[in-house]
Amino acid sequence: MAVSSDRGMWSGRLGFILATAGSAVGLGNIWGFPTQVGQGGGAAFVLIYLVCVFLICVPIQICEFAIGRRGQRAPVGAFDAIRPGSRWWLVGGLGVITGVGILSFYVVVAGWTLAYIWFAAVGAAGDTPKAIESFFGRFAANAPLNLFLTIVTLAMTAAIILGGVRNGIERASRALMPLLFGLLVLLAIRAVTLPGAADGLAYYLKPDFSRLTNIRVFNAALGQAFFSLSLGMGTLITYGSYLSKRESIGSSALWIAALDTTIALLAGFVIFPAGFSIPGFDPSASGPGLIFQVLPRLFATLPGGQLFGATFFLLLFMAALTSAISLLEVPVAHLIDEHRWSRRKAVLTITAATALLAVPSALSNGAVGALTQLPGLGLDFLTLMSTIWNNFSLPIGGLLTAIFVGYIWRVEGALSELLAEHAWFPYPRLWGRIVRYVCPVAIVVIILFTIRALVS
Ligand code: PHE
C-alpha cells in the first residue's frame, strides 16, 4: 500500500489511549479473566497473570506500537517496511490468521452476552442458583439459537466495519465505558457484602502455591495476558501506525495496561465473592459459562436487578463489539493493503471464513456431544479454540515480535522511534534487555514445557 497522506491520525494521546482501550477492554477482561482464574485455582494465577502483564506483555506492547509507528502500515506491511525483502512479514501473516481464529469463538461468547441482555431484563433465568445454572445449560445447548446469535453478532461486526459507522460506534462505546466501570464497582461492593463472600475473597487474594503444580497454569496466565491486551497479533501495530510522533509510546502503553488490568481485577472482585455466596460453588466446574451462572444470581439479590442486569450485559456487549471490530480489522486491512482487495470483498470473505470456523464453537456447549467433550481431549471445542489462539498463537506472535525488535531492527533502532521528539521513556536500556532476553526466554520456556506436559 502506498502510504497515503490522508491516513488518519488520532486526536492526541487521549484519543489513542481510548481507542486502544476500546480494543483491549472486552470479553477478555470480564469473561476470560474470571474464567481463567477459576480454571487456574485462584490467587496464585492472579499473581502470575500480573507478572506476565507487566514483565512480558508491556515491553512487547511497546514493540508493537514502535513497529506500527515506524512502519506506517498494517502488520504485514509494517514488518516489510522496516526490513524490506526479509521474511519477517510472516509474523504479520500469523496475526492475520490468529485474528480469524480468535474472532471465531469471540462472537459465540458475545452472542451469549447479547441473549443475556434480554434474559436479564425479563428475569428469564430465574433467581435460585439451581435454576440459573440449568437455564444456562439449556440455553448453551440450544443449537439453532446459538447459531443465530453467533451469526447476528458476526454480521453486526462486519456491518459496522463496512458501513463506515465504526467511528460512531467507538465513540458511543467510549462514552459508555465509564458507565461499565461504575457498574462493576457497584457490583463488586454488593458482591463482597454477600454471605460467603469472605471465602471468595480468600480464593481470589490468598495465593496457594501448592496448587501450582502444572505448567499449564503459567501458559494460561500468559495467554490470557496477551488476549486481554489485544497483543501478539498486530492489532497494536495497526493502532501504533496512526499515532503521531509527538506522543510518548511508553506512557501510553503503561496507561492502557493499567486500565485493562484494573477492569479485569475488578471483574474478579465481582465474580468470586458472588460465586462463593452460592452453596457448593466450584469455580473450576462451569468452564466458559462461569459468569453467565454467577452474574444473574448477583442481579437477583439487587433491588431493580433486572434493569441493572440488562444494562450490564448491554454495556458488556458494546465492549465486546469494539474488540471484535479490532479483531476483524487486522485480516481485512491486510487484504486491502497487500492484495488490493476492495473493502467489501475483504470484509465479506473474512466474515464468511470466520462464520464457518465459529459453527463448531457455537455448538460445543451441549448442543453436539462430540464437540462438547472432544474425544481424547476432554474439553469443548470453544475452549480448544481459545487455548490454541490465546495460549499459543498470541505468545508466539509476541515472541517473534520481541526477537524482531531485539535482534533485527535492534534496540537502538526501536529506541530512535521511542525517544523521538524527546518523548518520555523510562529505563530504555532495561527495556532493551527485557525485550532481548527476558521475553524470548520466558515465552519459549513456558511454551516448551507446556507442550512437553501435553504430550507426556
Ligand atoms: N482484548 C480483547 C478483549 O479483551 C480481545 C482482543 C484480542 C482484541 C486480540 C483484539 C486482538 O476482549
mmCIF file of N, CA and C and ligand atoms in Angstrom, residues 22-30 99 102 106 224 226-233 235 260 319-320 322-324 326-327 330 390 394, ligand 1:
data_model
loop_
_atom_site.group_PDB
_atom_site.id
_atom_site.type_symbol
_atom_site.label_atom_id
_atom_site.label_comp_id
_atom_site.label_asym_id
_atom_site.label_seq_id
_atom_site.Cartn_x
_atom_site.Cartn_y
_atom_site.Cartn_z
ATOM 1 N N GLY A 22 -10.428 0.628 23.860
ATOM 2 C CA GLY A 22 -11.657 0.055 23.309
ATOM 3 C C GLY A 22 -11.417 -1.328 22.742
ATOM 4 N N SER A 23 -10.244 -1.523 22.134
ATOM 5 C CA SER A 23 -9.896 -2.851 21.646
ATOM 6 C C SER A 23 -9.556 -3.790 22.803
ATOM 7 N N ALA A 24 -8.817 -3.263 23.771
ATOM 8 C CA ALA A 24 -8.320 -4.129 24.857
ATOM 9 C C ALA A 24 -9.445 -4.566 25.786
ATOM 10 N N VAL A 25 -10.291 -3.637 26.179
ATOM 11 C CA VAL A 25 -11.330 -3.970 27.158
ATOM 12 C C VAL A 25 -12.489 -4.659 26.454
ATOM 13 N N GLY A 26 -12.771 -5.858 26.872
ATOM 14 C CA GLY A 26 -13.856 -6.610 26.243
ATOM 15 C C GLY A 26 -14.113 -7.881 27.023
ATOM 16 N N LEU A 27 -14.493 -8.919 26.297
ATOM 17 C CA LEU A 27 -14.781 -10.192 26.961
ATOM 18 C C LEU A 27 -13.553 -10.745 27.668
ATOM 19 N N GLY A 28 -12.375 -10.387 27.164
ATOM 20 C CA GLY A 28 -11.142 -10.862 27.800
ATOM 21 C C GLY A 28 -11.096 -10.487 29.267
ATOM 22 N N ASN A 29 -11.527 -9.293 29.601
ATOM 23 C CA ASN A 29 -11.470 -8.835 30.986
ATOM 24 C C ASN A 29 -12.571 -9.447 31.832
ATOM 25 N N ILE A 30 -13.793 -9.433 31.316
ATOM 26 C CA ILE A 30 -14.932 -9.714 32.184
ATOM 27 C C ILE A 30 -15.395 -11.165 32.077
ATOM 28 N N GLY A 99 -6.277 -13.538 14.036
ATOM 29 C CA GLY A 99 -7.453 -12.672 14.136
ATOM 30 C C GLY A 99 -8.724 -13.432 13.804
ATOM 31 N N ILE A 102 -9.417 -16.108 16.693
ATOM 32 C CA ILE A 102 -9.977 -15.565 17.939
ATOM 33 C C ILE A 102 -11.406 -15.088 17.705
ATOM 34 N N TYR A 106 -14.887 -15.711 19.771
ATOM 35 C CA TYR A 106 -15.281 -14.469 20.448
ATOM 36 C C TYR A 106 -16.744 -14.126 20.170
ATOM 37 N N GLN A 224 -3.734 -15.473 28.589
ATOM 38 C CA GLN A 224 -4.797 -14.550 28.992
ATOM 39 C C GLN A 224 -4.280 -13.105 28.971
ATOM 40 N N PHE A 226 -1.903 -11.825 27.042
ATOM 41 C CA PHE A 226 -1.828 -11.387 25.635
ATOM 42 C C PHE A 226 -3.229 -11.084 25.088
ATOM 43 N N PHE A 227 -4.140 -11.998 25.367
ATOM 44 C CA PHE A 227 -5.501 -11.866 24.853
ATOM 45 C C PHE A 227 -6.151 -10.582 25.372
ATOM 46 N N SER A 228 -6.011 -10.350 26.671
ATOM 47 C CA SER A 228 -6.688 -9.207 27.265
ATOM 48 C C SER A 228 -6.130 -7.884 26.744
ATOM 49 N N LEU A 229 -4.824 -7.850 26.464
ATOM 50 C CA LEU A 229 -4.215 -6.598 25.990
ATOM 51 C C LEU A 229 -4.311 -6.453 24.466
ATOM 52 N N SER A 230 -4.965 -7.367 23.783
ATOM 53 C CA SER A 230 -5.026 -7.375 22.309
ATOM 54 C C SER A 230 -3.620 -7.443 21.719
ATOM 55 N N LEU A 231 -2.760 -8.221 22.352
ATOM 56 C CA LEU A 231 -1.347 -8.212 21.993
ATOM 57 C C LEU A 231 -0.941 -9.509 21.293
ATOM 58 N N GLY A 232 0.001 -9.399 20.353
ATOM 59 C CA GLY A 232 0.586 -10.602 19.758
ATOM 60 C C GLY A 232 0.035 -10.936 18.384
ATOM 61 N N MET A 233 -0.885 -10.127 17.879
ATOM 62 C CA MET A 233 -1.391 -10.416 16.528
ATOM 63 C C MET A 233 -1.418 -9.180 15.636
ATOM 64 N N THR A 235 -2.670 -6.145 16.157
ATOM 65 C CA THR A 235 -3.673 -5.100 16.357
ATOM 66 C C THR A 235 -2.998 -3.792 16.760
ATOM 67 N N ASP A 260 -6.632 -1.751 31.516
ATOM 68 C CA ASP A 260 -7.134 -3.078 31.159
ATOM 69 C C ASP A 260 -7.069 -4.018 32.367
ATOM 70 N N ALA A 319 -18.777 -3.371 24.681
ATOM 71 C CA ALA A 319 -17.330 -3.515 24.847
ATOM 72 C C ALA A 319 -16.818 -4.654 23.972
ATOM 73 N N ALA A 320 -17.601 -5.749 23.897
ATOM 74 C CA ALA A 320 -17.197 -6.891 23.071
ATOM 75 C C ALA A 320 -17.197 -6.501 21.590
ATOM 76 N N THR A 322 -16.602 -3.554 20.198
ATOM 77 C CA THR A 322 -15.443 -2.740 19.805
ATOM 78 C C THR A 322 -14.178 -3.596 19.750
ATOM 79 N N SER A 323 -14.113 -4.645 20.573
ATOM 80 C CA SER A 323 -12.959 -5.551 20.470
ATOM 81 C C SER A 323 -13.071 -6.413 19.216
ATOM 82 N N ALA A 324 -14.284 -6.896 18.936
ATOM 83 C CA ALA A 324 -14.484 -7.736 17.752
ATOM 84 C C ALA A 324 -14.136 -6.956 16.481
ATOM 85 N N SER A 326 -11.899 -4.680 16.197
ATOM 86 C CA SER A 326 -10.440 -4.599 16.053
ATOM 87 C C SER A 326 -9.852 -5.949 15.650
ATOM 88 N N LEU A 327 -10.545 -7.039 16.000
ATOM 89 C CA LEU A 327 -10.082 -8.359 15.556
ATOM 90 C C LEU A 327 -10.300 -8.531 14.053
ATOM 91 N N VAL A 330 -7.858 -6.513 11.448
ATOM 92 C CA VAL A 330 -6.498 -6.932 11.082
ATOM 93 C C VAL A 330 -6.475 -7.730 9.772
ATOM 94 N N ASN A 390 -5.160 -18.215 22.039
ATOM 95 C CA ASN A 390 -4.664 -17.330 23.111
ATOM 96 C C ASN A 390 -3.357 -17.825 23.702
ATOM 97 N N LEU A 394 -0.890 -16.255 20.141
ATOM 98 C CA LEU A 394 -0.549 -14.885 20.547
ATOM 99 C C LEU A 394 0.840 -14.801 21.177
HETATM 100 N N1 PHE B 1 -8.523 -7.738 24.128
HETATM 101 C C1 PHE B 1 -9.833 -8.091 23.674
HETATM 102 C C2 PHE B 1 -10.672 -8.451 24.889
HETATM 103 O O1 PHE B 1 -10.173 -8.469 25.983
HETATM 104 C C3 PHE B 1 -9.789 -9.226 22.659
HETATM 105 C C4 PHE B 1 -8.815 -8.996 21.539
HETATM 106 C C5 PHE B 1 -7.698 -9.822 21.406
HETATM 107 C C6 PHE B 1 -8.984 -7.954 20.634
HETATM 108 C C7 PHE B 1 -6.766 -9.618 20.388
HETATM 109 C C8 PHE B 1 -8.065 -7.745 19.602
HETATM 110 C C9 PHE B 1 -6.958 -8.564 19.491
HETATM 111 O O2 PHE B 1 -11.845 -8.707 24.796
#
